[in-house]
XYZ file of C-alpha atoms in Angstrom:
675
model
C -36.766 26.474 50.682
C -33.060 25.857 50.536
C -31.910 22.495 51.796
C -28.121 22.837 51.447
C -28.190 23.472 55.227
C -30.657 21.716 57.593
C -31.119 22.201 61.356
C -32.133 19.326 63.664
C -33.536 20.335 67.054
C -33.775 18.156 70.153
C -36.621 20.113 71.795
C -39.639 22.216 70.890
C -38.222 25.252 72.700
C -34.955 24.948 70.760
C -36.932 24.639 67.527
C -38.774 27.890 68.285
C -35.551 29.721 69.101
C -33.920 28.487 65.876
C -36.882 29.596 63.761
C -36.805 33.032 65.383
C -33.119 33.452 64.587
C -33.614 32.275 60.977
C -36.492 34.705 60.483
C -34.468 37.543 61.923
C -31.613 36.804 59.524
C -33.869 36.216 56.492
C -32.609 32.676 56.142
C -34.884 29.918 54.882
C -33.490 26.561 55.998
C -35.613 23.546 57.123
C -35.805 22.776 60.878
C -36.480 19.200 62.024
C -37.276 18.084 65.583
C -36.027 14.563 66.200
C -34.343 12.091 68.511
C -30.915 10.689 67.756
C -32.045 7.688 65.686
C -34.644 9.688 63.801
C -32.055 12.418 63.204
C -29.845 9.963 61.297
C -32.694 9.006 58.951
C -33.494 12.673 58.319
C -29.820 13.472 57.716
C -29.196 10.661 55.189
C -32.352 11.490 53.238
C -31.487 15.187 53.153
C -27.913 14.483 52.005
C -29.267 12.497 49.073
C -31.360 15.538 48.163
C -28.369 17.887 48.254
C -27.740 18.868 51.874
C -24.115 19.865 52.457
C -24.093 20.982 56.134
C -26.131 19.832 59.190
C -26.713 21.929 62.329
C -27.842 20.128 65.510
C -27.054 19.910 69.222
C -25.238 17.883 71.828
C -25.251 14.108 71.561
C -27.074 14.210 68.250
C -24.233 16.244 66.743
C -21.606 13.820 68.098
C -23.606 10.858 66.831
C -24.090 12.252 63.308
C -20.424 13.204 62.906
C -19.551 9.510 63.021
C -22.315 8.531 60.591
C -22.415 11.057 57.730
C -19.792 12.492 55.345
C -20.894 16.150 55.462
C -19.879 18.770 58.056
C -21.963 18.702 61.292
C -22.115 21.943 63.339
C -22.991 21.805 67.034
C -25.231 24.430 68.680
C -23.106 24.552 71.790
C -24.446 24.957 75.303
C -23.176 27.960 77.194
C -23.450 29.657 80.578
C -26.599 31.540 79.607
C -28.323 28.327 78.464
C -27.709 26.602 81.831
C -28.613 29.744 83.813
C -31.972 30.063 82.047
C -32.755 26.348 82.494
C -31.679 26.432 86.166
C -33.979 29.375 86.943
C -36.948 27.403 85.586
C -35.932 24.249 87.481
C -35.450 25.986 90.836
C -39.000 27.318 90.640
C -40.158 23.679 90.773
C -37.730 22.297 93.400
C -34.265 23.033 94.800
C -33.318 19.390 94.216
C -32.061 19.727 90.599
C -29.829 17.449 88.465
C -28.376 17.631 84.930
C -28.267 14.615 82.604
C -26.894 14.868 79.066
C -24.050 14.554 76.589
C -20.620 16.124 76.973
C -21.503 19.558 75.608
C -24.366 20.106 78.084
C -22.392 18.683 80.982
C -19.355 20.893 80.257
C -21.570 23.999 80.271
C -23.264 22.827 83.520
C -19.852 22.284 85.183
C -18.777 25.823 84.228
C -22.024 27.227 85.678
C -21.564 25.187 88.889
C -18.087 26.609 89.451
C -19.015 30.184 88.632
C -22.212 30.194 90.754
C -20.706 28.023 93.521
C -23.721 25.777 93.243
C -24.037 22.162 94.292
C -26.064 19.872 92.017
C -25.300 16.470 90.442
C -24.236 16.216 86.782
C -24.387 12.917 84.816
C -22.660 12.673 81.422
C -23.888 9.930 79.061
C -22.613 8.547 75.769
C -25.846 6.962 74.461
C -29.611 7.053 74.953
C -29.619 3.821 77.015
C -27.479 5.445 79.712
C -29.983 8.305 80.063
C -32.684 6.155 81.688
C -30.160 4.436 83.974
C -28.762 7.767 85.189
C -32.294 9.119 85.740
C -33.104 6.171 88.004
C -29.935 6.867 90.023
C -30.923 10.551 90.390
C -34.419 9.595 91.588
C -32.854 7.334 94.211
C -30.752 10.344 95.369
C -33.949 12.384 95.819
C -33.633 14.545 92.691
C -37.038 16.004 91.803
C -36.206 18.079 88.676
C -33.823 17.160 85.805
C -32.383 19.376 83.056
C -31.672 17.711 79.637
C -32.599 17.262 76.031
C -35.313 15.515 74.042
C -33.895 12.054 74.798
C -34.333 12.713 78.546
C -37.965 13.833 78.195
C -39.181 10.336 77.233
C -37.547 8.766 80.290
C -38.825 11.589 82.586
C -42.400 10.948 81.499
C -41.942 7.248 82.182
C -40.817 7.869 85.776
C -43.151 10.833 86.306
C -40.429 13.314 87.153
C -40.259 16.947 86.059
C -37.882 17.714 83.198
C -36.707 21.123 82.013
C -35.528 21.240 78.397
C -32.090 22.719 77.862
C -32.455 26.274 76.725
C -30.662 27.707 73.705
C -28.988 31.064 73.686
C -29.752 32.993 70.427
C -26.086 33.967 70.341
C -25.100 30.271 70.264
C -27.611 29.617 67.476
C -26.240 32.577 65.489
C -22.702 31.376 66.001
C -23.550 27.884 64.765
C -25.346 29.354 61.741
C -22.287 31.465 60.895
C -20.120 28.389 61.142
C -22.540 26.400 58.974
C -22.610 29.114 56.291
C -18.813 29.191 56.290
C -18.662 25.414 55.961
C -21.195 25.608 53.122
C -19.013 28.125 51.293
C -15.958 25.928 51.717
C -17.932 22.868 50.647
C -19.207 24.619 47.508
C -15.681 25.776 46.627
C -14.351 22.283 47.255
C -17.064 20.754 45.084
C -16.435 23.326 42.350
C -12.729 22.510 42.344
C -13.475 18.801 42.457
C -15.856 19.038 39.508
C -13.343 21.151 37.569
C -10.553 18.634 38.182
C -12.923 15.762 37.468
C -13.966 17.372 34.173
C -10.312 17.854 33.231
C -9.530 14.238 34.061
C -12.515 13.050 32.048
C -11.597 15.201 29.045
C -8.230 13.515 28.608
C -7.843 10.545 26.295
C -6.047 8.631 29.049
C -7.525 6.618 31.862
C -6.434 8.024 35.250
C -6.600 6.255 38.612
C -5.558 7.669 41.992
C -4.445 5.037 44.508
C -3.894 5.345 48.260
C -0.849 3.929 50.022
C -2.655 0.673 50.795
C -3.692 0.196 47.151
C -7.241 1.434 47.673
C -8.761 3.355 44.744
C -9.467 6.952 45.786
C -10.380 8.284 42.322
C -10.953 6.857 38.866
C -12.030 8.840 35.804
C -14.665 7.758 33.297
C -12.111 6.716 30.668
C -10.382 4.357 33.108
C -13.729 2.928 34.205
C -14.510 2.042 30.624
C -11.037 0.659 29.830
C -10.828 -1.438 32.985
C -14.525 -2.418 33.066
C -14.711 -0.926 36.549
C -17.604 -2.094 38.755
C -16.894 -0.287 42.046
C -13.944 -2.436 43.071
C -12.175 -1.052 46.153
C -8.568 -2.032 45.401
C -6.472 -1.583 42.272
C -5.165 -5.164 42.371
C -8.695 -6.353 41.620
C -8.582 -4.784 38.125
C -4.885 -4.290 37.258
C -2.778 -7.319 38.225
C 0.629 -5.786 37.420
C 3.178 -5.535 40.257
C 4.645 -2.284 38.885
C 2.033 -0.177 40.669
C 2.867 -1.716 44.024
C 6.565 -1.272 43.328
C 5.912 2.453 42.863
C 3.839 2.508 46.068
C 6.620 0.766 47.952
C 9.727 2.454 46.534
C 8.446 5.716 45.068
C 10.092 4.839 41.731
C 7.967 5.736 38.682
C 7.404 3.371 35.772
C 6.596 4.486 32.233
C 5.088 2.878 29.130
C 4.690 -0.639 30.503
C 2.607 -2.893 28.265
C 0.237 -5.244 30.079
C -3.046 -7.056 29.523
C -6.217 -6.218 31.413
C -8.703 -8.909 30.505
C -8.729 -9.113 26.721
C -7.489 -5.540 26.362
C -3.823 -4.590 25.811
C -2.954 -1.352 27.631
C 0.092 0.851 28.254
C 0.487 1.899 31.899
C 2.505 4.643 33.628
C 2.701 4.930 37.429
C 3.948 8.086 39.178
C 4.196 8.462 42.973
C 2.245 11.090 44.934
C 4.825 12.440 47.371
C 4.363 14.809 50.315
C 7.575 16.019 51.966
C 9.443 13.109 50.458
C 6.960 10.444 51.622
C 4.969 8.460 49.082
C 1.295 8.629 50.067
C -0.158 7.216 46.874
C 0.227 6.712 43.138
C -1.315 8.201 40.020
C -1.759 5.649 37.251
C -2.335 6.624 33.608
C -3.672 4.057 31.176
C -3.852 4.042 27.380
C -5.180 1.366 25.082
C -2.502 0.106 22.713
C -4.737 0.308 19.645
C -5.725 3.901 20.548
C -2.034 4.877 20.710
C -1.479 3.395 17.265
C -4.532 5.235 15.930
C -3.341 8.503 17.469
C 0.095 7.980 15.927
C -1.489 7.541 12.510
C -3.652 10.649 12.973
C -0.641 12.772 13.933
C 1.244 11.583 10.898
C -1.769 12.312 8.698
C -1.489 15.958 9.668
C 1.690 16.080 7.651
C -0.457 15.554 4.562
C -1.500 19.196 4.874
C 2.167 20.253 4.666
C 2.519 18.880 1.134
C 3.345 15.231 1.801
C 0.708 13.987 -0.575
C 0.730 12.334 -3.981
C -1.356 14.291 -6.486
C -0.882 12.200 -9.627
C -2.708 9.029 -10.623
C -2.442 6.677 -13.576
C -5.109 8.798 -15.293
C -2.555 11.605 -15.473
C -0.197 9.521 -17.644
C -0.857 10.681 -21.205
C -0.368 8.334 -24.135
C -1.812 5.274 -25.808
C 1.251 3.718 -27.381
C 1.913 0.051 -26.803
C 5.074 0.743 -24.817
C 3.527 3.191 -22.376
C 0.448 0.987 -21.895
C 2.656 -1.988 -21.065
C 4.540 0.053 -18.468
C 1.309 1.387 -16.946
C -0.142 -2.126 -16.732
C 3.019 -3.329 -15.007
C 2.949 -0.361 -12.609
C -0.694 -1.049 -11.713
C 0.248 -4.638 -10.930
C 3.223 -3.485 -8.817
C 1.061 -1.018 -6.877
C -0.969 -3.877 -5.412
C 2.119 -5.258 -3.672
C 4.172 -3.703 -0.888
C 7.555 -4.463 -2.428
C 10.271 -1.904 -3.084
C 10.328 -0.650 -6.685
C 13.263 0.773 -8.635
C 12.009 3.098 -11.377
C 14.513 3.603 -14.192
C 14.467 6.037 -17.073
C 16.087 9.059 -18.596
C 15.569 12.501 -17.164
C 12.151 13.950 -17.932
C 10.307 10.699 -18.659
C 7.975 11.121 -15.657
C 9.414 8.817 -13.003
C 7.807 10.757 -10.144
C 4.433 10.729 -11.897
C 4.627 6.929 -11.928
C 5.768 6.892 -8.274
C 2.810 9.037 -7.179
C 0.414 6.977 -9.272
C 1.662 3.738 -7.722
C 1.163 5.203 -4.243
C -2.355 6.433 -5.020
C -3.303 3.016 -6.383
C -1.965 1.146 -3.336
C -3.443 0.371 0.084
C -1.299 3.212 1.454
C -3.080 5.863 -0.627
C -4.576 7.589 2.430
C -1.177 7.837 4.108
C 1.714 10.280 3.470
C 3.732 10.311 0.261
C 7.106 11.912 0.998
C 9.491 12.578 -1.894
C 13.073 13.803 -1.849
C 15.548 14.529 -4.631
C 18.786 12.928 -3.475
C 20.867 14.910 -5.981
C 19.611 18.285 -4.807
C 21.214 18.274 -1.350
C 24.765 17.989 0.024
C 25.571 14.773 1.875
C 25.193 16.108 5.424
C 21.909 17.869 4.693
C 20.563 14.861 2.792
C 21.338 12.620 5.773
C 19.458 14.910 8.167
C 16.487 15.077 5.777
C 16.366 11.303 5.430
C 16.804 10.303 9.057
C 16.037 13.475 11.056
C 17.977 14.843 14.016
C 17.601 15.830 17.663
C 18.274 19.131 19.397
C 21.968 20.032 19.337
C 22.876 17.260 16.886
C 24.971 19.721 14.878
C 25.531 23.437 14.437
C 22.421 25.045 13.021
C 20.081 22.247 14.092
C 16.597 23.328 15.142
C 16.062 23.565 18.892
C 13.087 21.231 18.665
C 14.877 18.766 16.371
C 13.335 17.451 13.185
C 11.728 14.254 11.967
C 13.240 12.631 8.882
C 11.227 11.665 5.837
C 11.015 8.029 6.972
C 9.298 9.121 10.178
C 7.027 11.502 8.291
C 6.070 8.780 5.831
C 5.239 6.160 8.484
C 2.468 3.908 7.122
C 2.909 5.614 3.736
C 5.450 5.799 0.896
C 8.929 7.286 0.535
C 10.099 8.263 -2.955
C 13.884 8.572 -3.321
C 14.477 10.347 -6.617
C 17.933 10.201 -8.255
C 19.036 7.525 -5.812
C 22.253 7.011 -7.781
C 23.577 10.378 -6.602
C 23.841 9.611 -2.875
C 27.254 9.030 -1.310
C 28.389 5.602 -0.175
C 28.309 6.820 3.433
C 24.595 7.619 3.222
C 24.030 4.419 1.237
C 25.222 2.354 4.222
C 22.766 4.064 6.581
C 19.950 3.836 4.071
C 20.583 0.122 3.626
C 20.236 -0.422 7.369
C 16.916 1.447 7.457
C 15.587 -0.690 4.611
C 16.783 -3.910 6.220
C 15.783 -3.274 9.836
C 12.637 -1.209 9.214
C 13.727 1.232 11.903
C 15.410 4.621 11.973
C 17.491 6.581 14.467
C 17.767 10.350 14.302
C 21.191 11.964 14.038
C 22.537 12.575 17.546
C 20.009 10.261 19.181
C 20.267 6.767 20.650
C 16.560 6.040 20.367
C 15.287 3.823 17.571
C 11.896 4.360 15.924
C 10.227 1.446 14.146
C 8.813 2.472 10.768
C 6.413 0.981 8.278
C 7.037 2.529 4.860
C 7.100 1.438 1.261
C 10.136 2.648 -0.647
C 10.093 3.706 -4.291
C 13.420 4.775 -5.792
C 14.275 6.274 -9.172
C 17.446 6.793 -11.175
C 18.438 8.002 -14.629
C 21.792 6.260 -14.280
C 22.787 2.717 -15.065
C 23.183 1.514 -11.473
C 24.864 -1.723 -12.557
C 27.577 0.357 -14.191
C 27.769 2.519 -11.053
C 28.307 -0.657 -9.027
C 31.176 -1.669 -11.339
C 32.732 1.762 -10.862
C 32.419 1.497 -7.081
C 29.949 4.357 -6.827
C 26.930 2.345 -5.710
C 26.636 -0.505 -3.235
C 25.566 -3.787 -4.737
C 23.658 -4.863 -1.611
C 21.666 -1.613 -1.647
C 20.894 -2.087 -5.346
C 19.389 -5.512 -4.757
C 17.490 -4.219 -1.732
C 15.943 -1.466 -3.899
C 15.451 -3.457 -7.091
C 12.944 -6.004 -5.821
C 10.688 -4.871 -8.646
C 12.013 -2.925 -11.624
C 10.004 -0.506 -13.719
C 11.710 1.048 -16.756
C 10.004 4.078 -18.319
C 10.679 4.296 -22.071
C 12.075 7.587 -23.444
C 9.799 9.722 -25.573
C 11.697 8.925 -28.788
C 10.690 5.255 -28.340
C 6.991 6.106 -28.076
C 6.563 8.836 -30.656
C 2.935 7.819 -31.121
C 2.268 9.589 -27.814
C 3.773 12.945 -28.827
C 0.584 14.155 -30.500
C -1.500 13.259 -27.420
C 1.007 14.987 -25.145
C 0.957 18.120 -27.342
C -2.824 18.316 -27.139
C -2.692 17.738 -23.394
C -0.169 20.502 -22.701
C -1.956 22.956 -25.017
C -5.425 22.279 -23.586
C -4.078 22.350 -20.045
C -3.234 26.027 -20.427
C -6.322 27.993 -19.437
C -4.985 31.463 -20.279
C -4.109 31.111 -23.970
C -5.199 28.777 -26.735
C -2.942 28.177 -29.715
C -3.279 26.463 -33.055
C -0.489 24.371 -34.469
C -0.269 23.133 -38.040
C -0.004 19.468 -38.989
C 3.438 19.874 -40.565
C 4.645 21.507 -37.321
C 3.194 18.585 -35.344
C 4.939 16.145 -37.718
C 8.244 17.943 -37.147
C 7.807 17.718 -33.363
C 6.919 14.045 -33.648
C 10.141 13.331 -35.553
C 12.341 15.151 -33.048
C 14.517 12.974 -30.748
C 13.515 14.725 -27.495
C 16.628 14.240 -25.343
C 14.758 15.918 -22.477
C 11.704 13.684 -22.982
C 8.248 14.710 -21.707
C 9.624 17.540 -19.581
C 11.326 19.059 -22.618
C 8.151 18.734 -24.674
C 6.229 20.537 -21.936
C 8.796 23.340 -21.981
C 8.561 23.638 -25.788
C 4.787 24.016 -25.601
C 5.167 26.693 -22.944
C 7.611 28.606 -25.179
C 5.171 28.364 -28.059
C 2.430 29.749 -25.837
C 4.597 32.670 -24.729
C 5.681 33.543 -28.280
C 2.268 32.988 -29.868
C 1.071 36.005 -31.880
C -2.017 34.510 -33.485
C -2.693 32.201 -36.373
C -1.496 28.613 -36.654
C 2.082 27.899 -35.575
C 3.859 26.538 -38.650
C 6.741 24.206 -39.289
C 9.287 27.020 -39.730
C 8.525 28.526 -36.330
C 8.933 25.155 -34.665
C 12.107 24.428 -36.640
C 13.618 27.752 -35.545
C 12.812 26.929 -31.938
C 14.298 23.439 -32.189
C 17.363 24.843 -33.960
C 18.074 27.121 -31.007
C 17.695 24.154 -28.689
C 20.028 22.026 -30.811
C 22.661 24.758 -30.568
C 22.760 24.182 -26.799
C 22.172 20.498 -27.063
C 25.703 19.476 -26.117
C 25.018 20.553 -22.539
C 22.133 18.163 -21.946
C 22.058 15.707 -24.830
C 21.036 12.164 -24.040
C 23.883 9.787 -23.394
C 23.282 6.070 -23.453
C 24.840 4.898 -20.224
C 25.333 1.463 -21.734
C 27.460 2.830 -24.608
C 31.117 3.855 -24.087
C 32.121 7.505 -24.526
C 34.804 8.551 -27.011
C 37.363 8.661 -24.238
C 36.362 5.177 -23.100
C 36.634 3.956 -26.704
C 40.213 5.282 -26.903
C 41.067 3.592 -23.612
C 39.667 0.324 -24.971
C 41.700 0.825 -28.140
C 44.850 1.405 -26.077
C 44.268 -1.781 -24.073
C 43.717 -3.737 -27.287
C 47.013 -2.418 -28.740
C 48.900 -3.368 -25.589
C 47.441 -6.864 -25.720
C 48.478 -7.188 -29.385
C 52.014 -6.016 -28.567
C 52.272 -8.559 -25.763
C 50.927 -11.315 -28.026
C 53.540 -10.464 -30.688
C 56.336 -10.488 -28.116
C 55.192 -13.916 -26.911
C 55.430 -15.240 -30.476
C 59.002 -13.966 -30.620
C 59.732 -15.843 -27.405
C 60.086 -12.661 -25.404
C 57.704 -13.201 -22.504
C 56.497 -10.005 -20.821
C 57.093 -10.008 -17.142
C 53.433 -9.070 -16.781
C 52.186 -12.239 -18.470
C 51.789 -15.557 -16.638
C 51.446 -19.009 -18.195
C 48.785 -21.188 -16.668
C 47.922 -24.503 -18.301
C 49.905 -23.381 -21.367
C 47.433 -20.516 -21.870
C 48.625 -16.876 -21.788
C 46.807 -14.622 -19.338
C 47.117 -10.845 -19.172
C 47.711 -9.794 -15.562
C 48.099 -6.118 -16.301
C 47.641 -3.709 -19.157
C 50.870 -1.946 -18.196
C 53.516 -2.510 -20.913
C 57.110 -3.355 -19.995
C 60.273 -1.428 -20.823
C 60.551 -2.973 -24.277
C 57.361 -1.207 -25.438
C 57.977 1.979 -27.332
C 57.453 4.592 -24.593
C 57.229 7.468 -27.059
C 54.244 5.855 -28.798
C 52.602 5.012 -25.487
C 53.024 8.554 -24.159
C 51.535 9.921 -27.382
C 48.434 7.752 -26.884
C 48.216 8.762 -23.242
C 48.462 12.490 -24.087
C 45.662 12.188 -26.645
C 43.399 10.284 -24.258
C 43.912 12.754 -21.398
C 43.250 15.698 -23.740
C 40.045 14.026 -24.967
C 38.908 13.537 -21.355
C 39.627 17.180 -20.512
C 37.756 18.370 -23.606
C 34.781 16.155 -22.806
C 34.672 17.436 -19.188
C 35.124 21.063 -20.386
C 38.396 21.361 -18.480
C 37.102 20.060 -15.149
C 39.832 17.796 -13.721
C 37.528 15.927 -11.324
C 35.201 14.866 -14.131
C 38.129 14.063 -16.441
C 39.689 11.848 -13.762
C 36.355 10.089 -13.299
C 36.148 9.443 -17.065
C 39.670 7.990 -17.030
C 39.045 5.909 -13.937
C 41.927 7.469 -12.013
C 42.217 9.840 -9.056
C 42.504 13.605 -9.488
C 46.010 13.470 -7.998
C 47.138 10.868 -10.552
C 45.685 12.961 -13.370
C 47.493 16.069 -12.135
C 50.788 14.140 -11.908
C 50.434 12.753 -15.439
C 49.561 16.216 -16.835
C 52.712 17.625 -15.246
C 54.869 14.757 -16.514
C 53.485 14.940 -20.057
C 53.445 18.761 -20.069
C 49.697 18.992 -20.714
C 48.243 22.420 -20.028
C 44.655 23.590 -19.876
């Protein structure tokens, strides 16, 4: 038997009529016969068991509507009901009265007017009034009363005839139709409620709905757990912040407010619920601070799948020479700290391998490793890659914006390769990021705090770059907290044999044999391109291998071809002066000698000052007395040397000479130097 609808009857005759209608309609709902007080007990018990709609009559219906939170449908009295009851009553006595609740009395009044009858009607609001009204009717000489089950008990007590109110089958059918409609609406409402409730419980946020007076009207399971909810009625009992009440009062939302709830730190947002411009409540979302931080880390971890991961470890560093072992030991020690490291070394020595190994040996090993080659990108693109940008920051910017490498590497490591190549403009911005530990995207005014470890690498002498004005001194000292210098391959030739075996065995497609004299020749080579060049040589040997052992002559021929092109990439000791620089030094020395000789002759140069009887050179520019022809000859030779060394490129020649391109062009025109 279905119990989502129950019917409560106030008389046995009504119960029989209801059962007949249910049988006729093939409906199987329980029918209870009860007084008002008993009806409430039946209703509450049935609701606990799943009842969604109650059908009853008269005063019982009015009473239950105020007591239960499910729809209550009234089997209304009508003209036919009163007519049928009146016919039965008049057979007993013409002195008839009606006592009952409003529904019965309204129907009796309609019958009285239509039939032009004259009989007393007494409307009551509770069971106590029924007996009092009955006594009054008896005193008026009433011999028969029409009413419900509540009246029957009093009628028996005073020994007066009582006719139960009849029920028209049409009225019962109408009430059943209404009950079935209410049941459908209730099921749809519950389905929607459960759907919304499931959605609210699936979110990672706590959600609380608050009425205008601060009363909690809904709270999801997440919020209950966060706030340790124990059926409190008002939000102020669990969240003491005044922001929620400000939103209730003013309708102004508040976002990302950090507050404490007990011993838990949470982030709260409050948004008004507005209907036609009037705030009727507030929706509050709650997130635990530590969960937000965890979520942030998880999102950033996803970038690991896009290639931001270090693949190399210290096991990948091949070699057993004393020098390389010392560097590895130092790198292992550095990896245990969180300090910035400047990795120095010539091109091809494996600076990035060391950077990745340091990351994978540190506490940040499970976080992103983001590397960028600072020399590979123009200044504007490099800046956007480093710091990111927002939508519309510049022409060609992505519509969704882009996170910079510092954001991507949050909690991990950033590797800035060839740091010496970045412009001074980018250096200033990079310095600020390193100092403040926060970054702002291009075109944005928001600042993002970051937690990254920075590893930088350079094949240049950064101290010399500082002297030349190409690198900021403050940035250098910010980067060079720890310094790791990777020795070139020519200084650890004991490792060449191990590296050869490694590169040969690492090739799965072809295996080659190489003679001892060929290995000896490779070990004695200077390797200006270091480990990278050695790897390339092995690859060439693999490609050209035709069988048998590769001999010394084959290797020599290969190295000879490389030496022919060597001038384009040969190693240059950044600490040693170039030929052009040597000539400039020579020129300065000659000028100083000339000035010294003139001082001995008593002819003081106007560019020499005497302080404490000691000569001091203020300028290397000679005065008019110096032989200009000789000076111009030196200058022509030096400029030509610079142009030859830069292969005719004026910008590089000017940089070698330490002058601007404009000054170089002017001197070439004056001295009639042509390319």
